[in-house]
Amino acid sequence: MKCRILHESRGRMRVRMLQRRMTGAQADMLHYFLLSLDGVTKVTVSERTADATILYNEKSCGREKLIAELSGFGYERTEVAVPEHTGRELNRVYEEKLFFMVLGRAVRELILPNPLRRAYCLCRAAHYLRAGLQCLLRGRLEVPVLDATTIAVSLLREDYGTAGSVMFLLDAGGLLEEWTHKKSVDDLARRMYLNVDKTWIRTPEGEVLVSVRDVEPGDCIVVRTGNVIPLDGSVMSGEGSVNQASMTGESLPVRKAEGAYVYAGTVLEEGELEIRVDKALGSGRYDKIVNMIEDSEKLKSATESRASHLADSLVPWSLGGTALTWLLTRNVTRALSFLMVDFSCALKLAMPICVLSAMRECSDHHINVKGGKFLEAVAQADTIVFDKTGTLTYATPSVREIISFGDHDENELLRLAACLEEHFPHSIANAVVREAAERGLIHEERHTKVEYVVAHGIASSINGVRALIGSWHFIFEDEKCTLPEGTQEKYDALPDDCSLLYLALDNKLAAVICIEDPIREEAKSVVEALHGAGFSRVVMMTGDSRRTAEAVAGRLGMDEFYAEVLPEDKAAFVKKEHEAGRKVVMIGDGINDSPALSEADAGIAISAGAAIAREIADITISAEDLRELVVLRRLSNALMDRINGNYRRIMTFNGLLIALGLLGYMPSARAALLHNLSTIYFSVDSMKDLL
């Protein structure tokens, strides 16, 4: 498509697309096309002017390359993934509302005769007077009472200009506040919405792992213990317990059987379900996320809630100050200064926006946070607990060797192990599946049913033979398996520098899979940085042997470590820390970490870990870099500093306006204007990045 360069400087270019009119959909397409180019860091597209401002890295995306890409761009022939919700429509709606509000005010003031302006003012006042009266009838003294009193007093004094100005400022301020809040929610919801996962789908040939985007209504998907239900649908067969807290708020899992309905985003804690899909990906999911963000009490940190409570508690004082000022001075203008300024608007709007903006900024750093109170918990925590495997070690460990016991073929044993492990993804399971893929082994479904035993292993049946895979405790203590005759010496020579996964067939050990699990390169520096960021205790808990745990803890500089622990042991440790008065952050990636993640003040899951861990956790970080934990701590501290700073600034500024009004230096209409402008300023300022 033809375009003209309007302006350019180092790493920045502004172009105008040569077309008569650009629609919102075309603007979105151009926006996401440019963002998809290597080296382009930021894009702004205006559909009204058909302009695009592009920031790019000159090394990876030179000027000539960028111009060539723009020239080859076409709405019909260019395939680009555009999200279902981009935020452009939301901004356009509110821009138009604000424009027509200002235009209407100008027309009324410049064209309408005085009697008609007064009549309009009286009609508009009815809305505010009714809202204030309803508050009083409910026995509440809140901001609508202040607004209604201000407007009523102005009308009784026949000061229609002041009453009209106050109502216009209230309308404009309310619109801008609503726009700011909805934009913050929309930005956050879009980031959460773009999280795509995979699911097992039942076909005539067997089960196939596909992208959720490829599933159509009517398809049959299979969900097993520990996985998130990806799509809405009806249960065709199976039975299980589903955690619906993210959707309905129910604290206990709900039993689901044939004929029951299940919702996307809920977690199958136990069992196996075969589900006929009712709605494809995206149907109502965005709206559910928005509702969750807006309605969830998790968004409110304790500091934020205290600020909101204080705002409401100050309303009676404002009314009392108004009455006292009038009794002492008999000056209505000075008395109105108390009514024109209240602390509630800024406190109630700026604080949630601080939280929403912090959550948005976290997502920019590949950190997903479910609510403000968890950021506050991270800021206040003094103890941080790490799971080892897949957390302090890489999430992609590798199979070093497979030691066969008996006459079994090594590749057949690996094929069987991969067939069992692929249903319950964890870093160790992923290593087994990946090794089978690298060897070209096709591990189609051979078992009849998979049973997962939390923190121990997996059981199934193959051609009538019981197959088990898991930890030493599971194979030898729980299932009472034995060694094949004459293999004791081979067993005693197992390597001690890697994690061991045991596979048994018909209650006899068939193989030991040795997994190399190297420590993350950044782990030691992250532990040091967390100590420097204020954590007094950094603890490691693992199901591995004491020998392995001690070596890892020593290398990383851990304050404490616990080895050979079960899921309930991790949760019990967190509970014990709470009883000692400490705030605890827990980081893990597996199904076995879920109890501790739930018990902690803030549970943090690794994004490459088990789906149930990600769902139960309050915060999810990328598996790429543990340094995000340090960023999370810094963001949390910065958020609390901003909330407390906003509180002080709002109280100081509005208190100054009241004082100036009482002294007669601030007319009531001007006080209302400055109050509303300050509310908008504090709200917009709260949207700025924290770091």
Tab-separated table of N, CA, C and O in Angstrom, residues 131-147 149 308-320 339 342 344 348:
chain	number	residue	atom	x	y	z
A	131	ALA	N	-30.368	11.184	43.574
A	131	ALA	CA	-29.296	10.303	44.040
A	131	ALA	C	-28.923	10.609	45.489
A	131	ALA	O	-28.711	9.693	46.297
A	132	GLY	N	-28.852	11.900	45.828
A	132	GLY	CA	-28.539	12.284	47.207
A	132	GLY	C	-29.628	11.853	48.169
A	132	GLY	O	-29.346	11.362	49.275
A	133	LEU	N	-30.896	12.011	47.761
A	133	LEU	CA	-32.023	11.617	48.613
A	133	LEU	C	-32.038	10.104	48.832
A	133	LEU	O	-32.314	9.629	49.945
A	134	GLN	N	-31.732	9.337	47.792
A	134	GLN	CA	-31.703	7.878	47.925
A	134	GLN	C	-30.624	7.435	48.913
A	134	GLN	O	-30.813	6.483	49.675
A	135	CYS	N	-29.485	8.129	48.903
A	135	CYS	CA	-28.424	7.824	49.863
A	135	CYS	C	-28.907	8.055	51.295
A	135	CYS	O	-28.671	7.240	52.191
A	136	LEU	N	-29.586	9.175	51.502
A	136	LEU	CA	-30.095	9.496	52.838
A	136	LEU	C	-31.135	8.484	53.284
A	136	LEU	O	-31.157	8.070	54.456
A	137	LEU	N	-32.004	8.051	52.374
A	137	LEU	CA	-33.039	7.078	52.719
A	137	LEU	C	-32.434	5.722	53.081
A	137	LEU	O	-33.033	4.954	53.849
A	138	ARG	N	-31.265	5.424	52.526
A	138	ARG	CA	-30.574	4.181	52.885
A	138	ARG	C	-29.758	4.329	54.158
A	138	ARG	O	-29.090	3.395	54.589
A	139	GLY	N	-29.790	5.534	54.739
A	139	GLY	CA	-29.057	5.781	55.977
A	139	GLY	C	-27.571	5.963	55.772
A	139	GLY	O	-26.780	5.721	56.688
A	140	ARG	N	-27.175	6.413	54.578
A	140	ARG	CA	-25.754	6.587	54.284
A	140	ARG	C	-25.441	8.048	53.963
A	140	ARG	O	-26.200	8.716	53.262
A	141	LEU	N	-24.314	8.498	54.486
A	141	LEU	CA	-23.812	9.830	54.139
A	141	LEU	C	-22.596	9.639	53.236
A	141	LEU	O	-21.475	9.434	53.712
A	142	GLU	N	-22.840	9.682	51.919
A	142	GLU	CA	-21.782	9.457	50.951
A	142	GLU	C	-21.699	10.634	49.993
A	142	GLU	O	-22.434	11.620	50.127
A	143	VAL	N	-20.801	10.522	49.012
A	143	VAL	CA	-20.518	11.631	48.095
A	143	VAL	C	-21.766	12.167	47.391
A	143	VAL	O	-21.902	13.388	47.225
A	144	PRO	N	-22.734	11.336	46.943
A	144	PRO	CA	-23.932	11.894	46.301
A	144	PRO	C	-24.679	12.901	47.182
A	144	PRO	O	-25.299	13.831	46.664
A	145	VAL	N	-24.608	12.735	48.500
A	145	VAL	CA	-25.255	13.692	49.409
A	145	VAL	C	-24.557	15.043	49.323
A	145	VAL	O	-25.208	16.106	49.296
A	146	LEU	N	-23.216	15.013	49.251
A	146	LEU	CA	-22.465	16.274	49.117
A	146	LEU	C	-22.811	16.970	47.805
A	146	LEU	O	-23.051	18.186	47.779
A	147	ASP	N	-22.835	16.200	46.715
A	147	ASP	CA	-23.148	16.791	45.410
A	147	ASP	C	-24.555	17.384	45.404
A	147	ASP	O	-24.765	18.511	44.930
A	149	THR	N	-26.379	18.409	47.928
A	149	THR	CA	-26.462	19.589	48.806
A	149	THR	C	-25.885	20.812	48.114
A	149	THR	O	-26.465	21.911	48.167
A	308	SER	N	-10.256	3.509	50.805
A	308	SER	CA	-11.655	3.620	50.394
A	308	SER	C	-12.562	3.835	51.599
A	308	SER	O	-13.496	4.641	51.563
A	309	HIS	N	-12.295	3.119	52.693
A	309	HIS	CA	-13.106	3.271	53.904
A	309	HIS	C	-12.950	4.674	54.479
A	309	HIS	O	-13.920	5.302	54.924
A	310	LEU	N	-11.713	5.185	54.450
A	310	LEU	CA	-11.473	6.530	54.955
A	310	LEU	C	-12.236	7.559	54.141
A	310	LEU	O	-12.799	8.517	54.686
A	311	ALA	N	-12.287	7.379	52.805
A	311	ALA	CA	-12.992	8.324	51.932
A	311	ALA	C	-14.459	8.438	52.341
A	311	ALA	O	-15.015	9.535	52.439
A	312	ASP	N	-15.115	7.303	52.590
A	312	ASP	CA	-16.520	7.332	52.998
A	312	ASP	C	-16.691	7.953	54.381
A	312	ASP	O	-17.656	8.671	54.637
A	313	SER	N	-15.748	7.667	55.273
A	313	SER	CA	-15.886	8.164	56.643
A	313	SER	C	-15.708	9.674	56.737
A	313	SER	O	-16.114	10.295	57.729
A	314	LEU	N	-15.105	10.299	55.703
A	314	LEU	CA	-14.884	11.749	55.738
A	314	LEU	C	-16.110	12.548	55.298
A	314	LEU	O	-16.161	13.759	55.512
A	315	VAL	N	-17.105	11.895	54.670
A	315	VAL	CA	-18.284	12.614	54.180
A	315	VAL	C	-19.040	13.317	55.307
A	315	VAL	O	-19.384	14.501	55.197
A	316	PRO	N	-19.340	12.647	56.436
A	316	PRO	CA	-20.033	13.362	57.519
A	316	PRO	C	-19.258	14.576	58.027
A	316	PRO	O	-19.854	15.585	58.404
A	317	TRP	N	-17.931	14.469	58.031
A	317	TRP	CA	-17.118	15.609	58.468
A	317	TRP	C	-17.257	16.778	57.503
A	317	TRP	O	-17.248	17.949	57.924
A	318	SER	N	-17.365	16.473	56.199
A	318	SER	CA	-17.564	17.546	55.213
A	318	SER	C	-18.892	18.260	55.447
A	318	SER	O	-18.966	19.488	55.414
A	319	LEU	N	-19.939	17.469	55.696
A	319	LEU	CA	-21.249	18.077	55.972
A	319	LEU	C	-21.216	18.866	57.271
A	319	LEU	O	-21.776	19.978	57.370
A	320	GLY	N	-20.555	18.306	58.284
A	320	GLY	CA	-20.449	19.009	59.563
A	320	GLY	C	-19.663	20.300	59.433
A	320	GLY	O	-20.022	21.334	60.018
A	339	LEU	N	-18.411	21.632	50.604
A	339	LEU	CA	-19.181	20.703	49.786
A	339	LEU	C	-18.564	20.504	48.408
A	339	LEU	O	-18.756	19.455	47.782
A	342	ASP	N	-14.287	17.030	48.080
A	342	ASP	CA	-14.321	15.839	48.935
A	342	ASP	C	-13.140	14.951	48.581
A	342	ASP	O	-12.555	15.070	47.519
A	344	SER	N	-13.243	11.648	48.599
A	344	SER	CA	-13.678	10.318	48.188
A	344	SER	C	-13.332	10.005	46.736
A	344	SER	O	-12.836	8.926	46.427
A	348	LYS	N	-11.024	6.841	45.941
A	348	LYS	CA	-11.694	5.639	45.455
A	348	LYS	C	-11.307	5.291	44.030
A	348	LYS	O	-11.389	4.124	43.632
